[in-house]
Coordinates of C-alpha atoms in Angstrom, one line a residue:
Chain A
X1 CA 13.8 -24.7 -18.3
X2 CA 17.6 -24.8 -17.8
X3 CA 19.5 -26.5 -15.1
X4 CA 23.2 -26.7 -14.5
X5 CA 25.2 -28.7 -17.2
X6 CA 26.1 -31.2 -14.6
X7 CA 23.6 -32.2 -11.9
X8 CA 23.6 -34.4 -8.9
X9 CA 21.7 -37.6 -9.2
X10 CA 19.8 -38.9 -6.3
X11 CA 16.5 -40.5 -6.6
X12 CA 14.7 -39.2 -3.5
X13 CA 16.7 -36.2 -2.4
X14 CA 15.3 -33.6 -4.6
X15 CA 11.8 -34.6 -3.7
X16 CA 12.6 -34.4 -0.1
X17 CA 14.0 -30.9 -0.6
X18 CA 10.9 -29.7 -2.5
X19 CA 8.4 -31.4 -0.1
X20 CA 8.0 -28.7 2.5
X21 CA 7.3 -25.9 -0.1
X22 CA 5.1 -28.1 -2.2
X23 CA 3.0 -29.5 0.7
X24 CA 2.4 -26.0 2.1
X25 CA 1.5 -24.7 -1.3
X26 CA -0.9 -27.6 -1.9
X27 CA -2.6 -27.3 1.4
X28 CA -2.9 -23.6 1.8
X29 CA -2.9 -22.3 -1.7
X30 CA -4.1 -24.8 -4.2
X31 CA -6.7 -26.6 -2.2
X32 CA -8.5 -23.5 -0.8
X33 CA -8.5 -22.0 -4.3
X34 CA -10.1 -25.2 -5.6
X35 CA -12.6 -24.9 -2.8
X36 CA -13.4 -21.3 -3.7
X37 CA -14.0 -22.5 -7.4
X38 CA -16.3 -25.3 -6.1
X39 CA -18.2 -23.1 -3.7
X40 CA -18.8 -20.6 -6.3
X41 CA -21.0 -22.9 -8.2
X42 CA -23.0 -24.0 -5.3
X43 CA -25.7 -22.4 -3.2
X44 CA -24.9 -23.1 0.4
X45 CA -27.1 -25.3 2.5
X46 CA -28.7 -24.0 5.8
X47 CA -27.1 -24.3 9.1
X48 CA -29.3 -27.2 10.3
X49 CA -28.6 -29.5 7.3
X50 CA -32.3 -29.6 6.2
X51 CA -31.4 -28.2 2.8
X52 CA -28.2 -29.6 1.4
X53 CA -25.9 -27.4 -0.7
X54 CA -27.1 -27.2 -4.2
X55 CA -25.3 -27.1 -7.5
X56 CA -26.4 -23.9 -9.2
X57 CA -24.2 -23.5 -12.3
X58 CA -23.2 -19.8 -12.7
X59 CA -26.1 -18.4 -10.6
X60 CA -23.8 -16.9 -8.0
X61 CA -21.9 -15.1 -10.8
X62 CA -25.1 -13.9 -12.4
X63 CA -26.4 -12.7 -9.1
X64 CA -23.1 -10.9 -8.5
X65 CA -23.0 -9.0 -11.6
X66 CA -26.7 -8.0 -11.3
X67 CA -26.1 -6.7 -7.8
X68 CA -25.7 -2.9 -7.8
X69 CA -23.6 -3.1 -4.6
X70 CA -21.1 -5.3 -6.5
X71 CA -21.1 -3.1 -9.5
X72 CA -20.6 -0.1 -7.2
X73 CA -17.7 -1.9 -5.6
X74 CA -16.0 -2.6 -9.0
X75 CA -16.3 1.2 -9.8
X76 CA -14.9 2.2 -6.4
X77 CA -12.0 -0.2 -6.8
X78 CA -11.3 1.2 -10.1
X79 CA -11.2 4.8 -8.9
X80 CA -9.2 3.8 -5.9
X81 CA -6.6 1.8 -7.8
X82 CA -6.1 4.5 -10.5
X83 CA -6.0 7.3 -7.9
X84 CA -3.6 5.6 -5.7
X85 CA -1.3 4.5 -8.5
X86 CA -1.3 7.9 -10.3
X87 CA -0.7 9.8 -7.0
X88 CA 2.2 7.7 -5.7
X89 CA 3.9 7.3 -9.1
X90 CA 3.9 10.9 -10.0
X91 CA 5.0 12.1 -6.6
X92 CA 7.8 9.4 -6.6
X93 CA 8.9 10.3 -10.2
X94 CA 9.2 14.0 -9.2
X95 CA 11.2 13.1 -6.1
X96 CA 13.4 10.7 -8.0
X97 CA 14.2 13.3 -10.7
X98 CA 15.1 15.9 -8.1
X99 CA 17.2 13.6 -6.0
X100 CA 19.0 12.3 -9.1
X101 CA 20.4 15.9 -9.6
X102 CA 22.0 15.9 -6.2
X103 CA 25.4 14.6 -5.6
X104 CA 26.3 15.2 -1.9
X105 CA 22.8 15.1 -0.5
X106 CA 21.6 12.2 -2.5
X107 CA 21.9 9.5 0.2
X108 CA 20.4 11.8 2.8
X109 CA 17.3 12.5 0.8
X110 CA 17.0 8.8 -0.1
X111 CA 17.1 7.8 3.6
X112 CA 14.4 10.3 4.5
X113 CA 12.1 9.0 1.6
X114 CA 12.5 5.2 1.9
X115 CA 11.4 4.4 5.4
X116 CA 7.6 4.9 5.0
X117 CA 7.7 1.6 3.2
X118 CA 8.1 -0.1 6.5
X119 CA 4.9 1.1 7.8
X120 CA 2.0 -1.2 7.5
X121 CA -1.0 -0.1 5.3
X122 CA -3.3 -0.4 8.3
X123 CA -1.0 1.9 10.4
X124 CA -0.8 4.4 7.5
X125 CA -4.5 4.4 7.4
X126 CA -4.8 5.2 11.1
X127 CA -2.1 8.0 10.8
X128 CA -4.0 9.8 7.9
X129 CA -7.3 9.1 9.7
X130 CA -6.0 11.0 12.6
X131 CA -4.8 13.9 10.5
X132 CA -8.1 14.1 8.7
X133 CA -10.2 13.7 11.9
X134 CA -13.2 16.0 11.4
X135 CA -13.1 17.3 15.0
X136 CA -9.5 17.5 15.9
X137 CA -7.6 16.8 12.8
X138 CA -5.3 19.4 11.3
X139 CA -6.2 19.0 7.7
X140 CA -10.0 19.8 8.3
X141 CA -8.8 22.7 10.4
X142 CA -6.8 24.0 7.5
X143 CA -9.4 23.2 4.8
X144 CA -12.0 25.1 7.0
X145 CA -9.9 28.2 6.6
X146 CA -10.4 28.1 2.9
X147 CA -14.1 27.4 3.3
X148 CA -14.2 23.7 2.7
X149 CA -16.1 21.6 5.2
X150 CA -14.3 18.3 5.3
X151 CA -16.2 15.3 6.7
X152 CA -15.1 11.9 5.6
X153 CA -17.8 10.3 7.8
X154 CA -20.6 11.7 5.7
X155 CA -19.1 12.6 2.4
X156 CA -18.1 9.6 0.2
X157 CA -15.7 11.7 -1.9
X158 CA -13.9 13.0 1.2
X159 CA -13.4 9.2 2.5
X160 CA -12.1 8.3 -0.9
X161 CA -9.6 11.0 -1.1
X162 CA -8.3 10.0 2.5
X163 CA -7.9 6.4 1.8
X164 CA -6.1 7.2 -1.6
X165 CA -3.7 9.5 0.2
X166 CA -3.1 7.0 3.0
X167 CA -2.5 4.2 0.5
X168 CA -0.3 6.1 -1.9
X169 CA 1.8 7.7 0.9
X170 CA 3.8 4.5 1.8
X171 CA 4.0 3.3 -1.7
X172 CA 5.9 6.5 -2.8
X173 CA 9.0 5.1 -1.2
X174 CA 8.8 2.0 -3.3
X175 CA 8.2 3.8 -6.6
X176 CA 10.9 6.3 -5.7
X177 CA 13.6 3.6 -5.4
X178 CA 12.7 2.0 -8.6
X179 CA 12.6 5.4 -10.5
X180 CA 15.9 6.4 -8.9
X181 CA 17.5 3.2 -10.0
X182 CA 16.1 3.7 -13.6
X183 CA 17.3 7.3 -13.8
X184 CA 20.8 6.3 -12.7
X185 CA 20.9 3.8 -15.6
X186 CA 20.3 6.4 -18.3
X187 CA 23.5 7.1 -20.1
X188 CA 24.6 10.7 -19.4
X189 CA 25.9 11.0 -22.9
X190 CA 22.4 11.0 -24.4
X191 CA 21.4 13.9 -22.2
X192 CA 24.7 15.7 -23.0
X193 CA 24.1 15.3 -26.8
X194 CA 20.6 16.7 -26.5
X195 CA 21.9 19.5 -24.4
X196 CA 24.5 20.4 -27.1
X197 CA 21.8 20.3 -29.6
X198 CA 20.1 23.0 -27.6
X199 CA 17.2 21.0 -26.1
X200 CA 15.9 22.6 -22.9
X201 CA 15.7 20.8 -19.5
X202 CA 12.0 20.2 -19.9
X203 CA 12.3 18.9 -23.5
X204 CA 15.2 16.6 -22.5
X205 CA 13.1 15.1 -19.8
X206 CA 9.9 14.5 -22.0
X207 CA 11.8 13.3 -25.1
X208 CA 14.7 11.3 -23.7
X209 CA 14.5 10.5 -20.0
X210 CA 10.8 9.7 -19.7
X211 CA 10.7 7.3 -22.7
X212 CA 13.8 5.5 -21.5
X213 CA 12.0 5.1 -18.1
X214 CA 9.0 3.6 -19.7
X215 CA 9.7 -0.1 -19.0
X216 CA 10.1 0.8 -15.3
X217 CA 7.0 2.9 -15.4
X218 CA 5.0 0.1 -17.0
X219 CA 6.4 -2.4 -14.4
X220 CA 5.5 0.0 -11.5
X221 CA 2.1 0.5 -13.0
X222 CA 1.2 -3.2 -12.7
X223 CA 2.8 -3.5 -9.3
X224 CA 0.9 -0.5 -7.9
X225 CA -2.4 -1.6 -9.3
X226 CA -1.9 -5.0 -7.6
X227 CA -0.9 -3.3 -4.3
X228 CA -3.9 -0.9 -4.5
X229 CA -6.3 -3.8 -5.3
X230 CA -5.0 -6.4 -2.8
X231 CA -2.7 -5.1 -0.1
X232 CA -4.8 -2.1 1.0
X233 CA -7.4 -4.2 2.8
X234 CA -5.9 -2.7 6.2
X235 CA -6.3 0.8 5.1
X236 CA -10.0 0.4 4.6
X237 CA -10.7 -2.1 7.4
X238 CA -8.9 0.1 10.1
X239 CA -10.5 3.4 9.0
X240 CA -13.6 3.8 6.9
X241 CA -14.8 0.2 6.9
X242 CA -16.1 0.6 3.4
X243 CA -18.3 3.6 4.2
X244 CA -19.8 6.0 4.2
X245 CA -22.6 4.4 2.1
X246 CA -20.3 2.0 0.3
X247 CA -18.2 4.9 -1.0
X248 CA -14.9 3.1 -0.1
X249 CA -16.1 -0.5 -0.3
X250 CA -13.2 -2.1 -2.5
X251 CA -13.4 -5.6 -3.8
X252 CA -11.0 -7.3 -1.2
X253 CA -12.9 -5.6 1.7
X254 CA -16.2 -6.8 0.2
X255 CA -15.0 -10.3 -0.1
X256 CA -14.2 -10.3 3.5
X257 CA -17.4 -8.7 4.6
X258 CA -19.5 -11.0 2.7
X259 CA -17.7 -14.1 3.8
X260 CA -17.1 -13.4 7.4
X261 CA -19.7 -10.8 8.5
X262 CA -22.6 -11.6 6.4
X263 CA -21.7 -15.3 6.0
X264 CA -22.7 -15.4 2.4
X265 CA -20.2 -18.1 1.3
X266 CA -21.5 -18.7 -2.2
X267 CA -21.2 -14.9 -3.1
X268 CA -18.0 -14.6 -1.3
X269 CA -16.5 -17.6 -3.3
X270 CA -17.7 -16.2 -6.6
X271 CA -16.0 -12.9 -5.7
X272 CA -12.8 -14.7 -4.9
X273 CA -12.9 -16.3 -8.3
X274 CA -13.3 -13.0 -10.0
X275 CA -10.5 -11.7 -8.0
X276 CA -8.3 -14.7 -8.9
X277 CA -9.1 -13.9 -12.4
X278 CA -7.9 -10.3 -12.1
X279 CA -4.7 -11.3 -10.4
X280 CA -3.8 -14.0 -13.1
X281 CA -4.3 -11.5 -15.8
X282 CA -2.2 -8.9 -14.1
X283 CA 0.5 -11.5 -13.3
X284 CA 0.6 -12.5 -17.0
X285 CA 0.9 -9.0 -18.1
X286 CA 3.8 -8.5 -15.7
X287 CA 5.7 -11.5 -17.0
X288 CA 5.1 -10.7 -20.5
X289 CA 6.6 -7.4 -19.8
X290 CA 9.6 -9.0 -18.1
X291 CA 10.3 -11.3 -21.1
X292 CA 10.1 -8.4 -23.4
X293 CA 12.6 -6.4 -21.3
X294 CA 15.0 -9.3 -21.1
X295 CA 15.1 -9.3 -24.9
X296 CA 16.2 -5.7 -25.2
Chain B
X1 CA 25.1 17.5 -14.8
X2 CA 25.1 19.2 -18.1
X3 CA 24.8 22.7 -17.1
X4 CA 25.2 24.2 -13.7
X5 CA 22.0 25.8 -12.9
X6 CA 22.2 27.4 -9.5
X7 CA 18.6 28.4 -9.2
X8 CA 17.4 25.0 -10.6
X9 CA 19.3 23.3 -7.9
X10 CA 17.9 25.6 -5.1
X11 CA 14.4 25.1 -6.6
X12 CA 15.0 21.2 -6.5
X13 CA 16.3 21.4 -2.8
X14 CA 13.1 23.4 -1.9
X15 CA 10.8 20.8 -3.5
X16 CA 12.6 18.0 -1.9
X17 CA 12.7 19.5 1.5
X18 CA 8.9 20.2 1.3
X19 CA 8.5 16.7 0.0
X20 CA 10.4 15.1 2.8
X21 CA 8.4 17.2 5.3
X22 CA 5.2 16.0 3.9
X23 CA 6.3 12.4 3.9
X24 CA 7.5 12.6 7.5
X25 CA 4.5 14.8 8.7
X26 CA 2.1 11.9 9.7
X27 CA 4.7 10.2 11.8
X28 CA 5.8 13.5 13.4
X29 CA 2.1 14.1 14.3
X30 CA 1.8 10.6 15.8
X31 CA 5.0 11.1 17.9
X32 CA 3.7 14.4 19.1
X33 CA 0.2 13.2 19.8
X34 CA 1.7 10.2 21.9
X35 CA 3.2 12.8 24.3
X36 CA 0.0 14.6 25.3
X37 CA -2.5 13.8 28.0
X38 CA -5.9 12.6 27.1
X39 CA -7.6 15.9 27.7
X40 CA -5.9 17.5 24.8
X41 CA -7.9 15.6 22.3
X42 CA -11.3 16.5 23.6
X43 CA -11.7 19.6 21.6
X44 CA -9.7 22.1 19.5
X45 CA -7.1 21.1 16.9
X46 CA -4.5 18.5 17.5
X47 CA -1.2 19.8 19.0
X48 CA 2.0 20.2 16.9
X49 CA 4.4 20.6 19.7
X50 CA 5.5 17.9 22.3
X51 CA 3.5 17.5 25.4
X52 CA 4.6 16.3 28.9
X53 CA 2.8 12.9 29.1
X54 CA 5.1 10.8 27.0
X55 CA 6.4 8.6 29.8
X56 CA 3.0 8.0 31.3
X57 CA 1.4 7.2 27.9
X58 CA 4.0 4.7 26.8
X59 CA 4.0 2.8 30.1
X60 CA 0.2 2.7 30.1
X61 CA 0.2 1.4 26.5
X62 CA 3.0 -1.2 27.1
X63 CA 1.9 -2.6 30.3
X64 CA -2.0 -2.2 30.3
X65 CA -3.2 -1.5 26.8
X66 CA -6.9 -0.6 26.8
X67 CA -8.2 -3.5 29.0
X68 CA -11.7 -2.5 29.1
X69 CA -12.2 -2.6 25.4
X70 CA -10.6 -6.0 25.3
X71 CA -7.2 -4.9 23.9
X72 CA -4.3 -6.6 25.7
X73 CA -1.1 -4.7 26.7
X74 CA 1.1 -3.7 23.7
X75 CA 4.1 -5.4 25.3
X76 CA 2.6 -8.9 24.7
X77 CA 1.3 -7.9 21.2
X78 CA 4.7 -6.7 20.1
X79 CA 6.3 -10.0 21.3
X80 CA 3.6 -11.9 19.3
X81 CA 4.4 -9.7 16.3
X82 CA 8.0 -10.5 16.6
X83 CA 7.5 -14.3 16.9
X84 CA 5.2 -14.3 13.9
X85 CA 7.6 -12.2 11.8
X86 CA 10.6 -14.3 12.6
X87 CA 8.7 -17.5 12.0
X88 CA 7.5 -16.3 8.7
X89 CA 10.9 -15.0 7.7
X90 CA 13.0 -18.0 8.7
X91 CA 10.3 -20.5 7.3
X92 CA 10.2 -18.8 4.0
X93 CA 13.9 -18.4 3.6
X94 CA 14.6 -22.0 4.5
X95 CA 11.9 -23.7 2.5
X96 CA 12.6 -21.6 -0.6
X97 CA 16.4 -22.0 -0.6
X98 CA 16.2 -25.8 -0.4
X99 CA 13.6 -25.9 -3.1
X100 CA 15.5 -23.6 -5.4
X101 CA 18.5 -26.0 -4.7
X102 CA 16.5 -29.0 -5.8
X103 CA 15.2 -27.2 -8.9
X104 CA 18.7 -26.1 -10.1
X105 CA 21.0 -28.7 -9.0
X106 CA 19.0 -31.8 -9.8
X107 CA 17.3 -33.3 -12.8
X108 CA 14.4 -35.6 -11.9
X109 CA 10.9 -36.4 -13.3
X110 CA 8.2 -33.8 -12.4
X111 CA 10.6 -31.0 -11.9
X112 CA 8.7 -28.6 -14.2
X113 CA 5.5 -29.6 -12.7
X114 CA 6.7 -28.8 -9.2
X115 CA 8.2 -25.5 -10.4
X116 CA 4.7 -24.5 -11.7
X117 CA 3.0 -25.5 -8.5
X118 CA 5.3 -23.2 -6.6
X119 CA 4.8 -20.5 -9.3
X120 CA 1.1 -20.6 -8.8
X121 CA 1.3 -19.2 -5.3
X122 CA 2.3 -15.9 -6.9
X123 CA -1.1 -15.7 -8.4
X124 CA -3.2 -16.5 -5.3
X125 CA -2.6 -14.0 -2.6
X126 CA -4.5 -14.6 0.7
X127 CA -7.0 -11.8 0.1
X128 CA -8.6 -13.6 -2.9
X129 CA -9.2 -16.9 -1.2
X130 CA -9.9 -15.8 2.4
X131 CA -12.9 -18.0 3.4
X132 CA -11.6 -21.5 2.1
X133 CA -8.1 -20.9 3.6
X134 CA -9.6 -20.0 6.9
X135 CA -11.6 -23.1 6.7
X136 CA -8.6 -25.3 6.0
X137 CA -6.7 -23.6 9.0
X138 CA -9.7 -24.2 11.2
X139 CA -10.0 -27.8 10.3
X140 CA -6.3 -28.3 11.2
X141 CA -7.2 -26.8 14.7
X142 CA -4.6 -24.1 14.1
X143 CA -6.8 -21.1 15.0
X144 CA -5.2 -19.1 17.8
X145 CA -1.6 -20.5 17.6
X146 CA 1.6 -19.4 16.1
X147 CA 1.6 -22.3 13.7
X148 CA -1.6 -20.9 12.3
X149 CA -0.3 -17.4 12.2
X150 CA 2.9 -18.3 10.3
X151 CA 2.8 -21.7 8.4
X152 CA 0.1 -20.7 5.7
X153 CA 2.2 -17.6 4.9
X154 CA 5.7 -19.2 4.5
X155 CA 5.3 -20.5 0.9
X156 CA 7.0 -17.9 -1.3
X157 CA 7.4 -18.1 -5.0
X158 CA 9.4 -14.8 -5.0
X159 CA 12.1 -16.1 -2.6
X160 CA 12.3 -19.3 -4.7
X161 CA 12.8 -17.5 -7.9
X162 CA 15.4 -15.1 -6.4
X163 CA 17.5 -18.1 -5.1
X164 CA 17.0 -19.9 -8.4
X165 CA 18.3 -16.8 -10.4
X166 CA 21.3 -16.5 -8.0
X167 CA 22.1 -20.3 -8.1
X168 CA 22.1 -20.1 -11.9
X169 CA 25.0 -17.5 -11.8
X170 CA 27.1 -19.7 -9.5
X171 CA 30.0 -21.0 -11.7
X172 CA 29.6 -24.6 -12.8
X173 CA 33.3 -25.3 -11.8
X174 CA 32.5 -25.0 -8.1
X175 CA 30.2 -28.0 -8.2
X176 CA 32.5 -30.0 -10.4
X177 CA 35.2 -29.4 -8.0
X178 CA 33.0 -30.4 -5.2
X179 CA 32.2 -33.6 -6.9
X180 CA 35.8 -34.4 -7.8
X181 CA 36.6 -34.0 -4.2
X182 CA 33.8 -36.5 -3.4
X183 CA 31.3 -34.1 -1.8
X184 CA 27.8 -35.1 -1.8
X185 CA 24.9 -32.7 -2.7
X186 CA 24.2 -31.7 0.9
X187 CA 27.8 -31.1 1.7
X188 CA 28.1 -29.0 -1.4
X189 CA 24.9 -27.1 -0.3
X190 CA 26.1 -26.5 3.2
X191 CA 29.8 -25.7 2.7
X192 CA 29.6 -23.9 -0.8
X193 CA 26.2 -22.7 -1.7
X194 CA 25.1 -21.5 1.6
X195 CA 28.1 -19.3 2.3
X196 CA 27.9 -17.8 -1.2
X197 CA 24.2 -16.9 -0.7
X198 CA 24.6 -15.0 2.5
X199 CA 24.1 -11.5 1.2
X200 CA 20.9 -12.6 -0.7
X201 CA 19.7 -14.3 2.4
X202 CA 20.2 -11.1 4.4
X203 CA 18.6 -8.9 1.7
X204 CA 15.6 -11.2 1.7
X205 CA 15.6 -11.4 5.5
X206 CA 15.0 -7.6 5.6
X207 CA 12.1 -7.7 3.1
X208 CA 10.5 -10.7 4.6
X209 CA 10.7 -9.5 8.2
X210 CA 8.8 -6.4 7.2
X211 CA 6.3 -8.5 5.3
X212 CA 5.8 -10.7 8.3
X213 CA 5.6 -8.0 10.9
X214 CA 3.0 -5.9 8.8
X215 CA 0.6 -8.8 8.2
X216 CA -2.9 -7.6 9.0
X217 CA -5.7 -9.5 7.4
X218 CA -4.4 -13.0 8.4
X219 CA -3.9 -12.5 12.1
X220 CA -7.3 -10.6 12.1
X221 CA -9.1 -13.8 10.8
X222 CA -7.4 -16.5 12.9
X223 CA -6.9 -15.0 16.2
X224 CA -9.9 -14.4 18.6
X225 CA -7.8 -15.0 21.8
X226 CA -6.2 -11.7 22.8
X227 CA -3.1 -13.7 23.9
X228 CA -2.3 -14.1 20.2
X229 CA -3.1 -10.6 18.9
X230 CA -0.4 -9.0 16.9
X231 CA 0.3 -5.3 17.3
X232 CA -0.6 -4.2 13.6
X233 CA -4.1 -5.9 13.8
X234 CA -4.4 -4.9 17.6
X235 CA -4.5 -1.2 16.6
X236 CA -7.7 -1.7 14.8
X237 CA -9.3 -3.0 17.9
X238 CA -8.0 0.0 19.8
X239 CA -9.4 2.5 17.2
X240 CA -12.9 0.9 16.9
X241 CA -13.3 -0.9 20.4
X242 CA -15.7 1.1 22.5
X243 CA -18.3 3.5 21.3
X244 CA -16.5 6.7 22.0
X245 CA -13.7 8.6 20.1
X246 CA -10.5 6.5 20.2
X247 CA -8.1 7.3 23.0
X248 CA -5.9 9.1 20.7
X249 CA -2.8 9.4 23.0
X250 CA -2.7 5.6 23.5
X251 CA -3.5 4.8 19.9
X252 CA -0.6 7.0 18.7
X253 CA 1.7 5.5 21.2
X254 CA 0.8 2.2 20.0
X255 CA 1.2 3.4 16.3
X256 CA 4.7 4.5 17.0
X257 CA 5.6 1.3 18.8
X258 CA 4.2 -0.8 15.9
X259 CA 6.1 1.2 13.3
X260 CA 9.3 1.3 15.2
X261 CA 10.8 -2.2 14.5
X262 CA 10.4 -2.4 10.8
X263 CA 11.4 1.4 10.3
X264 CA 14.6 0.7 12.3
X265 CA 15.3 -2.4 10.2
X266 CA 15.1 -0.4 7.0
X267 CA 17.2 2.5 8.4
X268 CA 20.0 0.3 9.7
X269 CA 20.0 -2.0 6.7
X270 CA 19.1 0.4 3.9
X271 CA 21.6 -1.1 1.5
X272 CA 20.3 -4.7 2.1
X273 CA 16.7 -3.4 1.9
X274 CA 17.2 -1.8 -1.3
X275 CA 18.9 -4.7 -2.9
X276 CA 16.3 -7.0 -1.6
X277 CA 13.5 -4.9 -2.8
X278 CA 14.7 -4.3 -6.3
X279 CA 15.9 -7.9 -6.8
X280 CA 12.8 -9.7 -5.7
X281 CA 10.4 -7.9 -7.8
X282 CA 12.2 -8.2 -11.1

C-alpha cells in the first residue's frame, strides 16, 4: 500500500492518531464478532448455572439448517432481496434515462426524486403500511374496485409485496443518482454515430447505453442486495413483524427475534456467523469489481 | 440530443411527472393525515384533502406524545435524535480523519495491520452481531446513555477510505514546503490539510448526519428508558403500543416531524449530498 514519497517520522504520534478508531473497532466490532463465533459452537447453559455452557462443535449450525423455519427465512430473504433490488433499480433506471433527456428541467426533477433517501427505512415502512391499511388505506380501496381483496395481515404474499414496495421506495433515489451520473458520462459521439447508422432509440439504448452502464448496474446490484438484506430491519420490525405466518421473516429480523425475544443465543450466534459469511462474500465481490473497473 | 422528438419529450415528461407523483405520494398522504381529527380514521377511506386539526395534532404530538402507551413527547425524542446524530457524525469524522492522516503521512511498523483492522468494520454491520455487541455495551454500563447510543457506531471504514483517497491526491510539495518551513506534523495537519479537506468534510457530514438520525435497530436495543428514546425508533412504539388501531393522526404527525430534519438537510445541501453519496460508495 502506498504512502507519500516523503513521510513524517515520529515514533508514537501515528499510533496515537490511530488509537481511537482502532480501540473502538476492537471493542465494538472485532470482539463481538469473535464472541458470536465462539457462542455459535456452544450450547448455552441454563440461567441458574447448574448446567454450564457446553462445547457442541457444529450442532447449532446443523440444527439451523435442519430447521424448516430457518430455511423458510432464507427463501423469504432471497425473494425479498431480489424483489426490492429489481423494483428499485428498474424504476430508477427508467427515471434516470428520462431525466437525462431533459435540459432545463433536469435539476428540478432530480430534486424531486432524491429526497426520499433521507427517510429512514422504518418510517418508509410505516408510510406504506398506512397506505395499504386494509380498513382505511387507499390502495386496498382502489384494489377493491378491481375486485382484489387486499389484506396483508392474513395474506403472506400481500405482506411481502408491501414490504418490498416500502423498501424499494427510498432506494430509488440512491439508484437514480448513480444511474444519472453513469448516463451523463457516456460520450454523446457514440450515440450520434449509431443514430447516423440508422439505429432507433430503443436499439441505441439496448446496444450502446445499457452495456456501457453495466459496471454501474453491477455495483448497484451488490449495494442493493446488501441494503435489502441488512438495512431493512426497520421496515419489517415497524410493520409486519415477520408475519403473517413467517411470510416476511427475513434473516436479520430472525437473528434479532431469536436472540432478544426467544433468548436462544446459540442459534442466534450461528445465524450471525452465517450472515457475516454472506457480508464477506458480498464485500469481496464488490471490491473485485472496483479493482476491475479501475483497470479500464 | 440526436433528434428532436417532440412527442418523445412529451412522453418523457408525462412519465416523470407520474413518477414524481408516485414518489411523493406517501409523504403527501402523511402530511394530509396529520391534519385530520382522530374521528376521520375510524371508518371509510383515508382523506386526500387537508383537514382542520393540524395545529392541535402537532402540539399534542410534540408536548404530550402518547403518554398512556409509554411514548414520551416527540419534542424530547427529536432532541435525543439530534444529539445522537451529531455525536455520531462528529465522532466519525474526527476519528476517521486523524486515522487517515496517520495512514497516509506516516510510515511505521504495523501500518498495514491497522489498516486491515479498520477495513474489517466494513464487513461487520451491527445487524449481524447484535447479541454480542449488546452484551459488550451492557458490560460497560452504557445502556440508556448517549455514549451507548453513539460510540459503538462511530467507527467508520468508509470515511477513513474517503479521506485516505483525498489525502493521496494532495500534492507532495505542500508537505515538503511545510517541512522546510519547520512545521511539525500536527501543525501541517491543522493549517494545511484540514482547510483543504473542508468540502469533503461537509459532504461526509451530510451523509453521516442522515445515517445517524435514521438509526433504528441500535437505539431500539439499548434504550429501555423513555428519556433516551429517539424519534425514529419511537414511532414503532406508537404504532404497536396499545391494542387498538394506531392513533393515525398522531403517528403521521410524528412521521412528518421525524422525516423533516434529514429531508431538509438533503434539499438545502443537495450538491454536497450528491458528492458525499457518490464518493463514499466508490
